[in-house]
Coordinates of C-alpha atoms in Angstrom, one line a residue:
X227 CA -16.1 -9.1 -25.4
X228 CA -15.2 -10.6 -28.8
X229 CA -13.7 -14.0 -28.5
X230 CA -11.0 -12.9 -31.0
X231 CA -9.6 -10.7 -28.2
X232 CA -7.3 -12.4 -25.7
X233 CA -6.2 -11.0 -22.4
X234 CA -3.7 -12.0 -19.8
X235 CA -4.1 -11.3 -16.1
X236 CA -0.5 -11.2 -14.9
X237 CA -1.3 -11.2 -11.2
X238 CA -4.3 -12.9 -9.5
X239 CA -4.7 -14.8 -6.3
X240 CA -7.6 -17.0 -7.5
X241 CA -6.7 -19.8 -5.1
X242 CA -7.7 -17.5 -2.2
X243 CA -10.5 -18.4 0.2
X244 CA -12.6 -15.6 -1.1
X245 CA -13.3 -17.7 -4.2
X246 CA -14.0 -21.0 -2.4
X247 CA -17.7 -20.9 -3.0
X248 CA -17.7 -20.1 -6.7
X249 CA -14.2 -20.6 -8.1
X250 CA -15.2 -22.7 -11.1
X251 CA -17.9 -20.2 -12.1
X252 CA -15.4 -17.3 -11.6
X253 CA -12.8 -18.9 -13.8
X254 CA -15.4 -19.5 -16.5
X255 CA -16.5 -15.9 -16.4
X256 CA -12.9 -14.8 -17.0
X257 CA -12.5 -17.2 -19.9
X258 CA -15.8 -16.0 -21.4
X259 CA -14.4 -12.4 -21.2
X260 CA -11.3 -13.4 -23.1
X261 CA -9.0 -13.7 -20.2
X262 CA -7.2 -16.8 -21.4
X263 CA -4.0 -16.6 -19.4
X264 CA -4.0 -16.1 -15.6
X265 CA -0.7 -15.9 -13.6
X266 CA -0.8 -17.0 -10.0
X267 CA 1.7 -15.5 -7.6
X268 CA 2.5 -17.4 -4.4
X269 CA 2.4 -15.8 -0.9
X270 CA 4.0 -18.2 1.5
X271 CA 3.8 -21.9 2.7
X272 CA 0.1 -21.7 3.3
X273 CA -0.8 -20.8 -0.3
X274 CA 1.3 -23.4 -2.1
X275 CA -1.1 -26.3 -2.1
X276 CA -4.2 -24.3 -3.0
X277 CA -2.3 -22.6 -5.8
X278 CA -1.1 -25.9 -7.2
X279 CA -4.6 -27.4 -7.1
X280 CA -6.0 -24.5 -9.1
X281 CA -3.2 -24.7 -11.7
X282 CA -3.7 -28.5 -12.0
X283 CA -7.5 -28.0 -12.6
X284 CA -6.9 -25.4 -15.3
X285 CA -3.5 -26.2 -16.9
X286 CA -4.3 -24.3 -20.1
X287 CA -5.2 -21.1 -18.3
X288 CA -3.5 -20.9 -14.9
X289 CA 0.3 -20.6 -14.5
X290 CA 2.1 -20.6 -11.1
X291 CA 4.9 -18.6 -9.6
X292 CA 6.9 -19.4 -6.4
X293 CA 8.2 -16.9 -3.9
X294 CA 7.8 -15.4 -0.4
X295 CA 5.6 -12.3 -0.1
X296 CA 7.2 -9.5 1.9
X297 CA 4.3 -9.4 4.3
X298 CA 5.2 -13.0 5.2
X299 CA 8.8 -12.2 5.9
X300 CA 8.9 -12.7 9.7
X301 CA 12.0 -13.3 11.9
X302 CA 10.6 -16.4 13.6
X303 CA 9.7 -18.2 10.3
X304 CA 12.2 -16.6 7.9
X305 CA 14.6 -19.5 7.5
X306 CA 12.0 -22.2 7.1
X307 CA 9.9 -20.2 4.7
X308 CA 12.8 -19.2 2.5
X309 CA 14.1 -22.8 2.5
X310 CA 10.7 -24.0 1.4
X311 CA 10.5 -21.5 -1.5
X312 CA 14.0 -22.5 -2.6
X313 CA 13.2 -26.2 -2.5
X314 CA 10.1 -25.8 -4.6
X315 CA 11.9 -23.6 -7.2
X316 CA 15.1 -25.7 -7.5
X317 CA 14.3 -29.2 -6.3
X318 CA 10.8 -30.3 -7.3
X319 CA 9.0 -31.3 -10.5
X320 CA 6.9 -28.2 -10.5
X321 CA 7.5 -25.8 -13.4
X322 CA 7.1 -22.2 -12.4
X323 CA 6.9 -19.3 -14.8
X324 CA 8.3 -16.7 -12.4
X325 CA 9.6 -16.0 -8.9
X326 CA 6.9 -14.1 -7.0
X327 CA 5.3 -12.5 -5.3
X328 CA 8.4 -10.9 -3.8
X329 CA 9.4 -7.4 -2.9
X330 CA 9.2 -4.8 0.0
X331 CA 6.2 -3.6 1.9
X332 CA 6.6 -0.8 4.5
X333 CA 2.9 -0.1 4.8
X334 CA 2.2 -2.8 7.5
X335 CA 5.6 -3.2 9.2
X336 CA 8.7 -1.1 8.9
X337 CA 10.6 -3.0 11.5
X338 CA 11.4 -5.9 9.1
X339 CA 12.9 -3.8 6.3
X340 CA 16.4 -5.3 6.5
X341 CA 15.0 -8.8 6.6
X342 CA 12.6 -8.0 3.7
X343 CA 15.6 -6.7 1.7
X344 CA 17.5 -9.8 2.4
X345 CA 14.6 -12.0 1.3
X346 CA 14.0 -9.9 -1.8
X347 CA 17.6 -9.8 -3.0
X348 CA 18.1 -13.6 -2.4
X349 CA 15.0 -14.3 -4.4
X350 CA 16.1 -12.0 -7.2
X351 CA 19.3 -14.0 -7.4
X352 CA 17.3 -17.2 -7.6
X353 CA 15.4 -15.8 -10.6
X354 CA 18.6 -14.9 -12.3
X355 CA 20.0 -18.5 -11.8
X356 CA 16.8 -20.0 -13.1
X357 CA 16.4 -17.5 -15.9
X358 CA 12.9 -16.6 -14.7
X359 CA 11.2 -13.2 -14.4
X360 CA 10.0 -11.8 -11.1
X361 CA 6.7 -10.4 -9.9
X362 CA 7.5 -7.6 -7.5
X363 CA 5.3 -6.2 -4.7
X364 CA 6.1 -2.7 -3.7
X365 CA 4.1 -0.7 -1.2
X366 CA 5.3 2.5 0.4
X367 CA 8.8 1.4 -0.6
X368 CA 9.5 2.4 -4.1
X369 CA 13.0 3.6 -3.7
X370 CA 14.0 0.7 -1.4
X371 CA 12.5 -1.8 -3.9
X372 CA 14.2 -0.2 -7.0
X373 CA 17.6 0.0 -5.2
X374 CA 17.5 -3.7 -4.6
X375 CA 16.6 -4.4 -8.3
X376 CA 19.2 -2.0 -9.6
X377 CA 21.8 -3.6 -7.2
X378 CA 21.4 -7.1 -8.7
X379 CA 20.5 -6.2 -12.3
X380 CA 23.2 -7.5 -14.6
X381 CA 21.2 -7.3 -17.8
X382 CA 19.4 -10.6 -17.4
X383 CA 16.8 -9.8 -14.7
X384 CA 13.3 -9.1 -16.0
X385 CA 9.9 -8.8 -14.3
X386 CA 6.8 -6.8 -13.5
X387 CA 6.4 -4.0 -11.0
X388 CA 3.0 -5.3 -9.8
X389 CA 0.2 -2.9 -9.0
X390 CA 2.2 0.1 -10.3
X391 CA 0.8 3.3 -9.0
X392 CA 3.5 5.9 -9.5
X393 CA 3.9 8.7 -12.0
X394 CA 6.0 9.3 -15.1
X395 CA 9.4 9.4 -13.4
X396 CA 8.8 6.2 -11.4
X397 CA 7.7 4.4 -14.6
X398 CA 10.8 5.5 -16.4
X399 CA 12.9 4.1 -13.6
X400 CA 11.1 0.8 -13.8
X401 CA 11.4 0.6 -17.6
X402 CA 15.1 1.5 -17.4
X403 CA 15.5 -1.5 -15.1
X404 CA 14.1 -3.8 -17.9
X405 CA 10.8 -4.2 -16.0
X406 CA 7.1 -3.9 -17.0
X407 CA 4.6 -1.8 -15.1
X408 CA 1.6 -3.9 -14.1
X409 CA -1.6 -1.9 -14.5
X410 CA -4.7 -2.9 -12.5
X411 CA -7.9 -1.5 -11.0
X412 CA -6.2 1.6 -9.6
X413 CA -6.1 3.0 -13.1
X414 CA -9.9 3.2 -13.1
X415 CA -10.1 5.3 -9.9
X416 CA -10.9 9.1 -10.1
X417 CA -7.7 10.1 -8.3
X418 CA -5.5 8.5 -11.0
X419 CA -3.9 11.6 -12.5
X420 CA -0.2 10.7 -11.9
X421 CA -0.8 7.0 -12.9
X422 CA -2.7 8.1 -16.1
X423 CA 0.2 10.3 -17.1
X424 CA 2.5 7.3 -16.6
X425 CA 0.3 5.0 -18.7
X426 CA 0.2 7.6 -21.5
X427 CA 3.9 8.2 -21.4
X428 CA 5.1 4.6 -21.1
X429 CA 5.6 2.5 -24.3
X430 CA 2.9 -0.1 -24.6
X431 CA 5.8 -2.6 -25.0
X432 CA 6.4 -2.1 -21.3
X433 CA 2.9 -2.5 -20.0
X434 CA 0.9 -5.5 -18.8
X435 CA -2.5 -5.9 -17.2
X436 CA -3.4 -7.4 -13.9
X437 CA -6.2 -7.6 -11.3
X438 CA -4.6 -8.6 -8.0
X439 CA -7.9 -10.4 -7.4
X440 CA -9.5 -10.6 -5.0
X441 CA -8.1 -7.2 -4.1
X442 CA -8.2 -3.8 -5.7
X443 CA -11.3 -4.2 -7.9
X444 CA -11.8 -1.5 -10.6
X445 CA -14.7 0.9 -10.8
X446 CA -17.6 0.2 -10.6
X447 CA -16.8 -2.8 -8.3
X448 CA -14.9 -0.9 -5.6
X449 CA -15.6 -2.4 -2.2
X450 CA -16.5 -5.8 -3.7
X451 CA -14.4 -8.8 -4.6
X452 CA -12.1 -8.5 -7.6
X453 CA -11.8 -11.2 -10.2
X454 CA -10.0 -11.8 -13.5
X455 CA -13.2 -11.2 -15.6
X456 CA -12.7 -7.5 -14.9
X457 CA -9.5 -7.3 -17.0
X458 CA -11.4 -5.9 -20.0
X459 CA -12.5 -3.0 -17.8
X460 CA -8.9 -2.1 -17.0
X461 CA -8.0 -2.6 -20.7
X462 CA -10.7 -0.1 -21.7
X463 CA -9.3 2.5 -19.4
X464 CA -5.8 2.0 -20.7
X465 CA -7.1 2.3 -24.2
X466 CA -8.9 5.5 -23.4
X467 CA -5.8 7.0 -21.8
X468 CA -3.6 6.0 -24.7
X469 CA -6.2 6.9 -27.3
X470 CA -6.1 3.5 -29.0
X471 CA -8.4 0.5 -29.3
X472 CA -9.1 -2.1 -26.6
X473 CA -8.0 -4.7 -29.2
X474 CA -4.6 -3.1 -29.5
X475 CA -4.1 -2.9 -25.7
X476 CA -5.1 -6.6 -25.4
X477 CA -2.8 -7.7 -28.2
X478 CA 0.2 -5.8 -27.0
X479 CA -0.1 -6.5 -23.3
X480 CA -1.0 -10.2 -23.7
X481 CA 2.0 -10.7 -26.0
X482 CA 4.2 -8.9 -23.5
X483 CA 3.0 -11.3 -20.8
X484 CA 3.5 -14.4 -22.9
X485 CA 6.9 -13.3 -23.9
X486 CA 8.0 -12.5 -20.4
X487 CA 6.6 -15.7 -18.8
X488 CA 7.8 -17.8 -21.8
X489 CA 4.4 -19.1 -22.6
X490 CA 4.2 -20.0 -26.3
X491 CA 0.9 -20.1 -28.0
X492 CA 0.5 -20.6 -31.7
X493 CA -3.2 -19.9 -31.6
X494 CA -3.3 -16.8 -29.5
X495 CA -6.0 -15.0 -31.5
X496 CA -7.8 -18.0 -33.0
X497 CA -11.4 -18.1 -32.1
X498 CA -12.3 -20.9 -29.7

């Protein structure tokens, strides 16, 4: 990949234990492929320290978020976990670029829906107070997730619908809410018809790229570990669907990410 092309991976868990044996090499592979900006969503109390260590090791490339993942919303730990997230966002020296990963997940546990909604709405309100965007996890809960966003949207809330997998109508609803659709490895799968239609229909100004590494690797890496170096594969599929160049996809989606996360780079396309 030409080093004049710069990508952003807007959602990657590169602090995860799956990378413990080769994290440095993996980061270097991503940088070599032009993936200069990598945004790290938090999960819960267990992921905070590993995430911070990674960002401290690569301050020019890795940027952190803070939030409680919906799969970590449990009745017995809810108060402590939410208090910890709030403390890190409001009362520490750490500078986060977003509130995330937050949202609703009904794939694993439907019994916690009301508690997940409570956590989600509270964290959306934090984002508004802090003037930060959000990174939203939504699995088997599109309507529930969008209803929460639309409920608190006052014109100031912005964010990404991470791992977007819907069709044209779902994408339109996301964009109407002033959110981006996050396009990842699912776009490379053979059964992507509805998603491909959404990618073609949605303005490039409302699209960002992501991996969700180590999860959801693109073809031809399905069944293996995902990593940020695979962003160009996703970009090439988006370019094919939209009938434009990879360079255009890279430029637009990277600028979208930098604007959303308020990362200012004067030398975005300067060869390094």
